[in-house]
């Protein structure tokens, strides 16, 4: 079947769904369809009915309908553009009052939903709402960084976050692989150099294709995409300003704020003129050379890690702890591995001034820093200064005050209730702008999808922010799920916990001659609850891949006993979790002995 | 509850049992405390993963334990040290050589990520083999030390039964020793099968017993068979640049999900491994120059064809090591078909104080971690207070073919056979690993499927993952499935971005829907 055909059917169906207060897709002989028709007629509500068995392309329509609604069967009922479901769902909606509510809704607005911010969360929410038959607009506008860097649709993750960083991390891992490969018998010229330009071009090409893919998928789902800066001007009304400064206003019944965050500068002399942030690094046209990374967030350490892996001289300046919020034992191990692999750490220093010594690509910068503990000051010369101190939510310049949406004045974050609703009932927020929620792409996507389903799809499932797994792609990857040891002690008290831990030596590392007491795994069990696992941490290759499945198991209430009963997959790193025997409290030695 | 239900639903039903749970638990009063009338409380025959685990566990429980281990040289004269198949001629060397092949791919990828590697790039077998062999030797040594540390007596002798409590061991030089024990565990494993009916097979062919110990590159290789060993070996040989052909009679990876198996071989073909399907070798001859001429027959047409190779690797299956044990003297019964030792759910043989674990036992998965766990549990049951039985269901495993295949639980065919097509829902996706994008690697075989019961809450019956790091991806999910995970629970798990494993928690398209399962975008 040619796709134009399909597109045509889809348009026809969307027209029916959008143009009718009640739209029933039915089959004339279907008893369930009859029951639904009777229900609406008993309510005295006129409805439009399409009998699939009486039209030529009924099967085709049913297929496209299942794409639109995720429902394969008839009857398939839409009320005021909202997909209600089949017969059972409709009667259920009638009983719990949802149907009446839907029938009362009137769309006096241009759109059912306007999403501000075209990042992972915003796009997921917009697309899901569109799938549910809603008229949706996405406003996305990237304010160029002080260095003039700008990018396409898709938000932080795709453009200046997860995607480019994982690709550059991969580039660094491949550098390590090249090194290892000789021990595994590969032979080639010793002289290997890395071309920053080639890597950036490849990475940016991939990002370009993703930007394009997002545009396409919005178009496919009939979401209006406007590349303009959105700002509330009054209730239900937003002003969109494009690159040329032209302004247009749009109204909508509901709004979702998904504007995310942008890196903050230090506010010291010379920083905005000479320093770059993660906004700029991934598209930097020239190799950054000798680099000072300021900050120790996961992004900071990831970037420092891959820059060092590409052969650059890298120093990390840290005010206090590494990977704040993460398990500190793991964080220190991440740091010490980096230190062993050539990254210098300057602990307890903060930069106070940046001066340019030489222009160029890269130029030369003099950085002055002072100790956080005393009067000591130091100076250093670097080619590039990368700042990863903190990110600010993009919430202060979008007119929230005009409609009374409250933000936390201190950090700019938006407080919401458990259904992501702000204090203004028709305004919702998801992703990194939220107060106290994990700043992770998959979380934003999940929250966005579920929000759309609750708003427009008669669903009730809320986003569960507990036991969210994540991975830090430092040279030695760190994956975790659940609580850090510190948080666990805080929540459950030390005496109620048992921590099992072990070093392990990935098989691939043996021939490569890499350290055997580096990779590390630990689990934290709650003794009061059948040794249920409340925290799982692993430091080793492919930590992200390893952690994911265990996170699924933790969703099912994983206990230590179940872990012990599981058979390992040999030889992998993941199997270490099935053989954890030594408790931390025993104080027994967990180091691996040599040959 | 959910887990129990899961096990019941996945379980193949009642297993063969020799007897009631007569000698369950640790109530072996007669020999408690000291070895009594026997030399040892426990004698383990076979120093592989299972045997060693059992011996060490028993020693830990304060028992007097001995392990006898002897490696009969392969027909080509290859021999090795303590640790059994996994360490010497199995998992360990094969994964290392698989890694060598993967590194070859990474060298190619590296260019696209900016690394400027000068041509030519070549692979030196001798260097790899030496590194791998040195690592294996260090593991052999490690096993020796561990036995010593735990005061397990180790004999490098070939054992055969004299009676049901006594074993006679012969050293390399023909010296005999008699050892008696209260309990005996047979863990002698298996060895590759030679197709002795094929002319020249034994004289000129090698097996997985030899390939990892070759000093020189095998050169142009014919791998005969389609077991996971065959495909893994063919995969890494191709990966390090050797001209490799797989000859198989029927289907690849028998017992595994056939859709996945087809994708595995498809990927191998697209990466240069040649496949001769529906053929059986008929004879092997050595040409004057030393190369090997193999003749085969098309199973359907009967037409003969021939080609020349440097090496022929038989990977047509394994035979249990039971022949030389003189089992008839002990009264231990074996299966007339497989020659494997018949065991009950307690791992006991037809003789109550003689047990069998690992590859030599009938009906057990031939996997190292299974044997290890079975060995530990067995020792705990014989000498400890434990009643814990080994659960052989839902064992996760991974095939380290160039594109790795990890699986757990039921194949689609098996699920349908057990529950009926109408009651099975399969969710699936073709996905693209992020790392494949930059070098433009073909991801058409990167595929995941989750086999579930159709009725809510859609209990997960099996998970199949084809892609990089499949072993690492599968392990955690294996646990989830054991805990009785439902499709809904897996879907509620938040992904780790960007990884391949997150695709598992994003499986939305069911096969039944007929929708396109290709993943697009984030």
Short mmCIF file of N, CA and C in Angstrom, two decimals, chain A residues 25 29 43 73 92-94 99 102 113 200 212 236 265 329 354 428 461 484 544 551 565 569:
data_model
loop_
_atom_site.label_atom_id
_atom_site.label_comp_id
_atom_site.label_asym_id
_atom_site.label_seq_id
_atom_site.Cartn_x
_atom_site.Cartn_y
_atom_site.Cartn_z
N UNK A 25 -16.28 4.67 15.48
CA UNK A 25 -15.89 3.76 14.40
C UNK A 25 -16.45 2.39 14.79
N UNK A 29 -22.44 -5.16 12.35
CA UNK A 29 -22.91 -6.39 12.96
C UNK A 29 -22.40 -6.58 14.39
N UNK A 43 -28.53 8.95 25.91
CA UNK A 43 -28.10 10.21 26.52
C UNK A 43 -28.60 11.40 25.69
N UNK A 73 -9.41 -2.77 17.77
CA UNK A 73 -10.76 -3.30 17.62
C UNK A 73 -11.81 -2.19 17.51
N UNK A 92 -17.43 2.61 31.15
CA UNK A 92 -16.69 2.96 32.36
C UNK A 92 -16.63 4.49 32.50
N UNK A 93 -16.31 5.15 31.38
CA UNK A 93 -16.20 6.61 31.38
C UNK A 93 -17.55 7.24 31.70
N UNK A 94 -18.60 6.59 31.24
CA UNK A 94 -19.94 7.08 31.54
C UNK A 94 -20.23 6.98 33.02
N UNK A 99 -17.03 10.80 30.78
CA UNK A 99 -17.68 11.01 29.49
C UNK A 99 -18.43 12.35 29.47
N UNK A 102 -16.00 15.14 29.24
CA UNK A 102 -15.47 15.28 27.88
C UNK A 102 -16.48 15.95 26.96
N UNK A 113 -3.39 21.92 23.04
CA UNK A 113 -2.18 21.91 23.87
C UNK A 113 -1.06 22.65 23.17
N UNK A 200 34.08 15.71 15.23
CA UNK A 200 33.00 16.69 15.36
C UNK A 200 32.07 16.62 14.15
N UNK A 212 16.42 16.42 12.07
CA UNK A 212 15.55 16.23 10.92
C UNK A 212 14.46 15.21 11.23
N UNK A 236 -3.97 31.60 29.11
CA UNK A 236 -4.22 30.79 27.91
C UNK A 236 -3.64 31.39 26.63
N UNK A 265 27.08 30.61 33.83
CA UNK A 265 28.48 31.04 33.89
C UNK A 265 28.85 31.37 35.33
N UNK A 329 31.16 6.96 47.67
CA UNK A 329 32.22 5.96 47.52
C UNK A 329 32.45 5.69 46.02
N UNK A 354 39.67 35.14 34.51
CA UNK A 354 40.19 34.53 33.29
C UNK A 354 40.69 35.65 32.38
N UNK A 428 1.14 22.78 33.00
CA UNK A 428 1.87 21.64 33.53
C UNK A 428 3.36 21.80 33.22
N UNK A 461 -2.36 6.61 34.93
CA UNK A 461 -1.04 6.25 35.43
C UNK A 461 -0.15 7.49 35.61
N UNK A 484 21.78 5.86 47.07
CA UNK A 484 23.20 5.85 47.40
C UNK A 484 23.32 5.31 48.82
N UNK A 544 26.03 1.00 31.88
CA UNK A 544 24.65 1.34 31.51
C UNK A 544 23.89 0.11 31.06
N UNK A 551 17.51 -2.76 37.00
CA UNK A 551 16.51 -1.76 37.35
C UNK A 551 15.12 -2.34 37.16
N UNK A 565 19.92 -16.55 43.71
CA UNK A 565 19.35 -17.70 43.01
C UNK A 565 19.48 -17.58 41.50
N UNK A 569 25.52 -15.08 33.65
CA UNK A 569 25.86 -15.31 32.25
C UNK A 569 27.37 -15.17 32.17
#
